[in-house]
Amino acid sequence: MRRRIAALFMKELRSLFASPIAYVVLTAFVSLSAVYFFQHLISYNQLLFAFQSEGLATTDFDQGTVPLQINTLNELFMPFAGDLHLFLLAVIPLITMRVFAEERATGTDELLLTTPLRTWELALAKHATTYLFVMLLLGVSAIYPAVIISKSQLGMAHLGALYLGQLAYGVAIAAIGLACSSLTRSQVVAAIVAYAVPFILLDFAWLDPVLTESAAGILSGAAIQPHLDNFARGVLEFRHAVYFGGLTVLGFTVSVASLELVRAR
Amino acid sequence: MIFLAAAGLVMLLSGLASYYTTQQISAFAVANLVAGPLALVAAGVVQTRRVSGFSGALSRRVLLRQTALVGVVAAAVVVSNVLASGWTASLDLTADRQYTLADQTLGVCAQIGKLPEARRPSLLFFEDALIAKEVRLRIAGYEAHCPIETRTLREAQAPPEARPILSEFETTVIACLGSRCEAVGYPSEGNITNALLRLTRASTPVVYFMLGHGEVNLSSEADHGFSALAGALRDEGMDVRGILGPAREEVPADADVLIVAAPERDLLPDEIESIDAWLEAGGRMLALLEPETASNLVELLGRWGFDLPPGVVADERVSPLLVDATPLSLLLNQFNGWHPITRKLSHRHMVLLPSARPVFAARKPMPDDRLEALLFTHKTAWLERDPAAARSGHGAGPDPAGPRGVPLPLAAAGRYPREHGEARIVVIGDADFASNRLLHTLYNPDLLLNSVLWLAEDEEQIALRPKGPTPDQDPLTIQQTLAYFYFLAFALPEALLLLGIHAWYRQRG
């Protein structure tokens, strides 16, 4: 069984890297994350310089002192995490849209579904390939911030927490994207729905005015944003890992169920 | 049907996008957020009726089984999230351990735990305040470790006793005990803990500063002023008063601690006499002495066993923390691990003294007296006899014939059991370390405030205080940053893109 899954995993991996789209996505993600990290780093240093220099600080703060809220957390890690989060949302559906939908559109899924492979093995191989790609995206994009942070001693562990959060989030939205791809034969529909679901799940604060406090609390627990913030703050919390793990498991289950239904037809 | 679903999705996403960008529920957002989900539900209902391909009994069974599987997994996910939400296990990976409660906070919480329920304070956390998101994790730390009630609420729900504060200040956290409430300024851990401390303190130690001989300026907010010191003492729940001076003949009866900080001129003989008499009667004094201070206070302290040779201590290891560092600015981490004042400070904690004189605990005036040094230099330090020359960079340097390799004490404490009570004295060979510029640097506040707490016999409050986030400067030059940037932001993606072109070329071939 393990060998069958490994063979399918390798096939998926080869097919992913045989197409230029993986490289284009990787290039775009790595470039954008490096440019935005660089921008935040430069503006943080400029802000510090302004506050630390006599006569330059024009706010209510004393000259030569740095206000408490000007720190690496607020000026570097939080905005960078916000950028990564958006970039992941932008690129992951581009990768997931083709995984199942393309096979259904070209009819090769029938070939796969008639093999002795179980549907969950099929789904697992495809999910694992995509998760590996998300890890690669984040791993390569982490090189530049990691070099700067380690040279500057600004908090490597904090950066690690931030990236772990992005990885949990990336894997979860990849699972959602794969679930969407498994439900349709149109790659465009798969991509649109894969963009829409995380966007809708992002935050439910807009419903607060029409909900009771307890209902708002429950919906807040289901939203992505409150679970993502603490990773960027440098704190790993078990409950947030459970949340993203749950989304991933749910996405995987929908993919398996969808393949079973296709097989049953 | 597809059009209906697509239109519903577009409306829903447009409504959400308008909310996320403006953070307001406008009429446009409401219309889209209502119509979008309705259209999606309608499309879903129509689609359900049109489900085809499941006409056989077997395929219907598969449909039911898979729908049930997804339902069960979804329910399990919900249950696991509900269970996990009550588990607050976390790992703080921030460089300054910003979300791990400090020793002082845990101490204050332990003391609150000993109080009856009615005397325990509560924290009001306003979740709709501007920086509420930043503070939520900190409040969760208090919820987990402090036996106090923490209430998360909106400003409109504030209890009557907190409303006057909200009408005056924009605040995120308010600490209350009964009808008495205090606004916490910037909701750092230090400020929240100090507010709890002030509300729960059983007694208020009265601290007097001696004035009138060129001592430190407690009202000056300039770098060399000492307003931060007065503020820090008040934050610890002490009553700070500045009196005495030539006009006073006696130390006030309600004084718990007398602080004499860097007098530039001699005290009057009557003043010396009255301080001496007050100490004999069990008084408590903190003396902060600058290297250049030539005051008869040194003679008074000599009578109580302290030897304060003139001069300034220099060290080959120049502190990297000051822009204008010289061998006179001392970065120290050698503490007396047995004395209550410095017991919690270890070699991992450092204090920064911009220039200091040695303070020797030389002799016991009475056999039962106990004098101990608190803070030491490194072995590489030496004593410069002429402070002015040392400051101008023309110091004599280490005396080759003199003792070297011996740490010099820079602070000492003495306790003197007397007939009318126990006198206590702490002498620190520097005052500038408590100036506005340096008070909140490293563990400077802990050395100073713990000394005052020990003198006031408030030893339960001795602790290491929470430290604010360090505004780290990226030490790389702009050229270094750019070099890494070019390599990792352009060269690496360029290589990836070339690989992509190669893959495309092979695929095409």
mmCIF file of N, CA and C in Angstrom, chain B residues 200-278:
data_model
loop_
_atom_site.group_PDB
_atom_site.id
_atom_site.type_symbol
_atom_site.label_atom_id
_atom_site.label_comp_id
_atom_site.label_asym_id
_atom_site.label_seq_id
_atom_site.Cartn_x
_atom_site.Cartn_y
_atom_site.Cartn_z
ATOM 1 N N THR B 200 -4.018 46.640 45.329
ATOM 2 C CA THR B 200 -4.068 45.594 46.372
ATOM 3 C C THR B 200 -3.103 45.838 47.524
ATOM 4 N N ARG B 201 -2.259 46.853 47.411
ATOM 5 C CA ARG B 201 -1.286 47.095 48.480
ATOM 6 C C ARG B 201 -1.999 47.385 49.798
ATOM 7 N N ALA B 202 -1.587 46.680 50.852
ATOM 8 C CA ALA B 202 -2.216 46.902 52.166
ATOM 9 C C ALA B 202 -1.735 48.217 52.772
ATOM 10 N N SER B 203 -0.453 48.532 52.554
ATOM 11 C CA SER B 203 0.076 49.782 53.119
ATOM 12 C C SER B 203 0.829 50.532 52.033
ATOM 13 N N THR B 204 1.014 51.827 52.230
ATOM 14 C CA THR B 204 1.715 52.655 51.254
ATOM 15 C C THR B 204 2.999 53.180 51.882
ATOM 16 N N PRO B 205 4.143 52.614 51.535
ATOM 17 C CA PRO B 205 5.392 53.133 52.096
ATOM 18 C C PRO B 205 5.617 54.590 51.664
ATOM 19 N N VAL B 206 6.079 55.394 52.622
ATOM 20 C CA VAL B 206 6.328 56.803 52.309
ATOM 21 C C VAL B 206 7.827 56.983 52.083
ATOM 22 N N VAL B 207 8.166 57.478 50.886
ATOM 23 C CA VAL B 207 9.574 57.650 50.532
ATOM 24 C C VAL B 207 9.875 59.141 50.430
ATOM 25 N N TYR B 208 10.842 59.595 51.198
ATOM 26 C CA TYR B 208 11.239 61.008 51.147
ATOM 27 C C TYR B 208 12.546 61.153 50.385
ATOM 28 N N PHE B 209 12.600 62.145 49.515
ATOM 29 C CA PHE B 209 13.862 62.501 48.854
ATOM 30 C C PHE B 209 14.423 63.738 49.534
ATOM 31 N N MET B 210 15.682 63.690 49.872
ATOM 32 C CA MET B 210 16.307 64.890 50.436
ATOM 33 C C MET B 210 16.597 65.864 49.301
ATOM 34 N N LEU B 211 16.274 67.114 49.522
ATOM 35 C CA LEU B 211 16.490 68.145 48.504
ATOM 36 C C LEU B 211 17.230 69.332 49.126
ATOM 37 N N GLY B 212 17.759 70.180 48.267
ATOM 38 C CA GLY B 212 18.349 71.416 48.771
ATOM 39 C C GLY B 212 19.860 71.428 48.767
ATOM 40 N N HIS B 213 20.504 70.358 48.301
ATOM 41 C CA HIS B 213 21.976 70.338 48.265
ATOM 42 C C HIS B 213 22.463 69.974 46.864
ATOM 43 N N GLY B 214 21.655 70.304 45.869
ATOM 44 C CA GLY B 214 22.022 69.986 44.482
ATOM 45 C C GLY B 214 21.748 68.540 44.121
ATOM 46 N N GLU B 215 20.775 67.937 44.831
ATOM 47 C CA GLU B 215 20.458 66.534 44.521
ATOM 48 C C GLU B 215 19.757 66.416 43.169
ATOM 49 N N VAL B 216 19.408 65.182 42.819
ATOM 50 C CA VAL B 216 18.758 64.933 41.522
ATOM 51 C C VAL B 216 17.424 65.681 41.430
ATOM 52 N N ASN B 217 17.072 66.034 40.185
ATOM 53 C CA ASN B 217 15.846 66.788 39.947
ATOM 54 C C ASN B 217 14.707 65.823 39.614
ATOM 55 N N LEU B 218 13.778 65.687 40.558
ATOM 56 C CA LEU B 218 12.700 64.696 40.396
ATOM 57 C C LEU B 218 11.620 65.142 39.422
ATOM 58 N N SER B 219 11.594 66.444 39.119
ATOM 59 C CA SER B 219 10.531 66.910 38.225
ATOM 60 C C SER B 219 11.012 67.022 36.782
ATOM 61 N N SER B 220 12.312 66.936 36.564
ATOM 62 C CA SER B 220 12.827 67.106 35.199
ATOM 63 C C SER B 220 12.564 65.867 34.351
ATOM 64 N N GLU B 221 11.998 66.093 33.153
ATOM 65 C CA GLU B 221 11.742 64.981 32.240
ATOM 66 C C GLU B 221 12.833 64.850 31.187
ATOM 67 N N ALA B 222 13.886 65.646 31.348
ATOM 68 C CA ALA B 222 15.008 65.536 30.394
ATOM 69 C C ALA B 222 15.760 64.243 30.644
ATOM 70 N N ASP B 223 16.673 63.907 29.726
ATOM 71 C CA ASP B 223 17.437 62.658 29.848
ATOM 72 C C ASP B 223 18.139 62.547 31.197
ATOM 73 N N HIS B 224 18.713 63.665 31.669
ATOM 74 C CA HIS B 224 19.479 63.621 32.913
ATOM 75 C C HIS B 224 18.585 63.856 34.146
ATOM 76 N N GLY B 225 17.288 64.066 33.924
ATOM 77 C CA GLY B 225 16.357 64.255 35.048
ATOM 78 C C GLY B 225 15.991 62.935 35.695
ATOM 79 N N PHE B 226 15.166 62.989 36.744
ATOM 80 C CA PHE B 226 14.830 61.780 37.499
ATOM 81 C C PHE B 226 13.318 61.620 37.701
ATOM 82 N N SER B 227 12.524 62.223 36.784
ATOM 83 C CA SER B 227 11.078 62.089 36.931
ATOM 84 C C SER B 227 10.651 60.627 36.783
ATOM 85 N N ALA B 228 11.376 59.861 35.963
ATOM 86 C CA ALA B 228 11.024 58.442 35.768
ATOM 87 C C ALA B 228 11.205 57.661 37.065
ATOM 88 N N LEU B 229 12.192 58.064 37.870
ATOM 89 C CA LEU B 229 12.427 57.370 39.140
ATOM 90 C C LEU B 229 11.247 57.594 40.087
ATOM 91 N N ALA B 230 10.811 58.863 40.175
ATOM 92 C CA ALA B 230 9.647 59.148 41.029
ATOM 93 C C ALA B 230 8.432 58.389 40.527
ATOM 94 N N GLY B 231 8.265 58.361 39.180
ATOM 95 C CA GLY B 231 7.126 57.639 38.595
ATOM 96 C C GLY B 231 7.191 56.146 38.887
ATOM 97 N N ALA B 232 8.399 55.574 38.797
ATOM 98 C CA ALA B 232 8.543 54.133 39.032
ATOM 99 C C ALA B 232 8.214 53.784 40.484
ATOM 100 N N LEU B 233 8.617 54.647 41.403
ATOM 101 C CA LEU B 233 8.297 54.389 42.824
ATOM 102 C C LEU B 233 6.790 54.480 43.053
ATOM 103 N N ARG B 234 6.157 55.463 42.420
ATOM 104 C CA ARG B 234 4.682 55.584 42.559
ATOM 105 C C ARG B 234 3.998 54.371 41.943
ATOM 106 N N ASP B 235 4.525 53.916 40.792
ATOM 107 C CA ASP B 235 3.939 52.733 40.150
ATOM 108 C C ASP B 235 3.995 51.521 41.062
ATOM 109 N N GLU B 236 5.001 51.482 41.925
ATOM 110 C CA GLU B 236 5.125 50.352 42.862
ATOM 111 C C GLU B 236 4.219 50.547 44.077
ATOM 112 N N GLY B 237 3.428 51.614 44.044
ATOM 113 C CA GLY B 237 2.467 51.855 45.125
ATOM 114 C C GLY B 237 3.054 52.638 46.284
ATOM 115 N N MET B 238 4.129 53.393 46.051
ATOM 116 C CA MET B 238 4.736 54.164 47.139
ATOM 117 C C MET B 238 4.321 55.633 47.049
ATOM 118 N N ASP B 239 4.373 56.259 48.193
ATOM 119 C CA ASP B 239 4.045 57.681 48.274
ATOM 120 C C ASP B 239 5.366 58.446 48.250
ATOM 121 N N VAL B 240 5.626 59.182 47.164
ATOM 122 C CA VAL B 240 6.923 59.852 47.006
ATOM 123 C C VAL B 240 6.793 61.319 47.391
ATOM 124 N N ARG B 241 7.638 61.747 48.295
ATOM 125 C CA ARG B 241 7.616 63.151 48.714
ATOM 126 C C ARG B 241 9.030 63.713 48.674
ATOM 127 N N GLY B 242 9.122 64.963 48.311
ATOM 128 C CA GLY B 242 10.431 65.596 48.285
ATOM 129 C C GLY B 242 10.472 66.708 49.312
ATOM 130 N N ILE B 243 11.158 66.494 50.398
ATOM 131 C CA ILE B 243 11.244 67.559 51.416
ATOM 132 C C ILE B 243 12.638 67.607 52.040
ATOM 133 N N LEU B 244 12.635 67.915 53.243
ATOM 134 C CA LEU B 244 13.855 68.071 54.041
ATOM 135 C C LEU B 244 14.632 69.293 53.574
ATOM 136 N N GLY B 245 15.926 69.134 53.414
ATOM 137 C CA GLY B 245 16.732 70.269 53.052
ATOM 138 C C GLY B 245 17.117 71.059 54.282
ATOM 139 N N PRO B 246 17.806 72.165 54.086
ATOM 140 C CA PRO B 246 18.356 72.929 55.207
ATOM 141 C C PRO B 246 17.305 73.400 56.206
ATOM 142 N N ALA B 247 16.061 73.571 55.723
ATOM 143 C CA ALA B 247 15.043 74.118 56.631
ATOM 144 C C ALA B 247 14.563 73.090 57.652
ATOM 145 N N ARG B 248 14.751 71.800 57.386
ATOM 146 C CA ARG B 248 14.208 70.779 58.268
ATOM 147 C C ARG B 248 15.224 70.401 59.338
ATOM 148 N N GLU B 249 14.739 70.166 60.480
ATOM 149 C CA GLU B 249 15.651 69.770 61.555
ATOM 150 C C GLU B 249 15.586 68.263 61.801
ATOM 151 N N GLU B 250 14.448 67.657 61.448
ATOM 152 C CA GLU B 250 14.290 66.233 61.729
ATOM 153 C C GLU B 250 13.720 65.511 60.513
ATOM 154 N N VAL B 251 14.031 64.259 60.429
ATOM 155 C CA VAL B 251 13.404 63.443 59.382
ATOM 156 C C VAL B 251 11.955 63.224 59.808
ATOM 157 N N PRO B 252 10.975 63.413 58.889
ATOM 158 C CA PRO B 252 9.566 63.264 59.288
ATOM 159 C C PRO B 252 9.283 61.886 59.900
ATOM 160 N N ALA B 253 8.370 61.891 60.832
ATOM 161 C CA ALA B 253 8.081 60.650 61.573
ATOM 162 C C ALA B 253 7.472 59.583 60.670
ATOM 163 N N ASP B 254 6.755 60.016 59.584
ATOM 164 C CA ASP B 254 6.097 59.008 58.734
ATOM 165 C C ASP B 254 7.008 58.474 57.625
ATOM 166 N N ALA B 255 8.288 58.883 57.655
ATOM 167 C CA ALA B 255 9.192 58.433 56.577
ATOM 168 C C ALA B 255 9.523 56.949 56.740
ATOM 169 N N ASP B 256 9.260 56.182 55.709
ATOM 170 C CA ASP B 256 9.691 54.783 55.722
ATOM 171 C C ASP B 256 11.102 54.662 55.152
ATOM 172 N N VAL B 257 11.359 55.448 54.102
ATOM 173 C CA VAL B 257 12.682 55.412 53.479
ATOM 174 C C VAL B 257 13.099 56.845 53.149
ATOM 175 N N LEU B 258 14.366 57.140 53.375
ATOM 176 C CA LEU B 258 14.927 58.436 52.992
ATOM 177 C C LEU B 258 15.924 58.175 51.869
ATOM 178 N N ILE B 259 15.740 58.904 50.757
ATOM 179 C CA ILE B 259 16.691 58.731 49.645
ATOM 180 C C ILE B 259 17.524 59.997 49.502
ATOM 181 N N VAL B 260 18.819 59.814 49.581
ATOM 182 C CA VAL B 260 19.733 60.938 49.361
ATOM 183 C C VAL B 260 20.457 60.629 48.067
ATOM 184 N N ALA B 261 20.125 61.387 47.029
ATOM 185 C CA ALA B 261 20.627 61.047 45.694
ATOM 186 C C ALA B 261 21.545 62.136 45.168
ATOM 187 N N ALA B 262 22.829 61.847 45.148
ATOM 188 C CA ALA B 262 23.867 62.686 44.552
ATOM 189 C C ALA B 262 23.848 64.139 45.020
ATOM 190 N N PRO B 263 24.002 64.406 46.315
ATOM 191 C CA PRO B 263 24.094 65.803 46.748
ATOM 192 C C PRO B 263 25.426 66.392 46.261
ATOM 193 N N GLU B 264 25.361 67.622 45.746
ATOM 194 C CA GLU B 264 26.603 68.240 45.240
ATOM 195 C C GLU B 264 27.317 69.028 46.320
ATOM 196 N N ARG B 265 26.531 69.430 47.360
ATOM 197 C CA ARG B 265 27.141 70.228 48.442
ATOM 198 C C ARG B 265 27.006 69.470 49.757
ATOM 199 N N ASP B 266 27.837 69.879 50.698
ATOM 200 C CA ASP B 266 27.764 69.260 52.029
ATOM 201 C C ASP B 266 26.401 69.497 52.667
ATOM 202 N N LEU B 267 25.959 68.534 53.428
ATOM 203 C CA LEU B 267 24.738 68.721 54.215
ATOM 204 C C LEU B 267 25.109 69.558 55.441
ATOM 205 N N LEU B 268 24.140 70.254 56.014
ATOM 206 C CA LEU B 268 24.421 71.034 57.225
ATOM 207 C C LEU B 268 24.708 70.076 58.377
ATOM 208 N N PRO B 269 25.554 70.491 59.303
ATOM 209 C CA PRO B 269 25.879 69.599 60.439
ATOM 210 C C PRO B 269 24.630 69.120 61.174
ATOM 211 N N ASP B 270 23.616 70.018 61.300
ATOM 212 C CA ASP B 270 22.377 69.616 61.991
ATOM 213 C C ASP B 270 21.654 68.506 61.216
ATOM 214 N N GLU B 271 21.707 68.637 59.902
ATOM 215 C CA GLU B 271 21.032 67.621 59.067
ATOM 216 C C GLU B 271 21.726 66.268 59.212
ATOM 217 N N ILE B 272 23.050 66.301 59.169
ATOM 218 C CA ILE B 272 23.809 65.055 59.343
ATOM 219 C C ILE B 272 23.454 64.427 60.691
ATOM 220 N N GLU B 273 23.375 65.300 61.687
ATOM 221 C CA GLU B 273 23.082 64.813 63.038
ATOM 222 C C GLU B 273 21.684 64.207 63.117
ATOM 223 N N SER B 274 20.719 64.891 62.471
ATOM 224 C CA SER B 274 19.337 64.391 62.567
ATOM 225 C C SER B 274 19.178 63.074 61.785
ATOM 226 N N ILE B 275 19.883 62.947 60.644
ATOM 227 C CA ILE B 275 19.817 61.683 59.895
ATOM 228 C C ILE B 275 20.442 60.565 60.726
ATOM 229 N N ASP B 276 21.587 60.890 61.339
ATOM 230 C CA ASP B 276 22.296 59.899 62.165
ATOM 231 C C ASP B 276 21.389 59.416 63.306
ATOM 232 N N ALA B 277 20.718 60.395 63.936
ATOM 233 C CA ALA B 277 19.841 60.043 65.059
ATOM 234 C C ALA B 277 18.653 59.211 64.580
ATOM 235 N N TRP B 278 18.138 59.597 63.403
ATOM 236 C CA TRP B 278 16.983 58.867 62.839
ATOM 237 C C TRP B 278 17.366 57.421 62.527
#
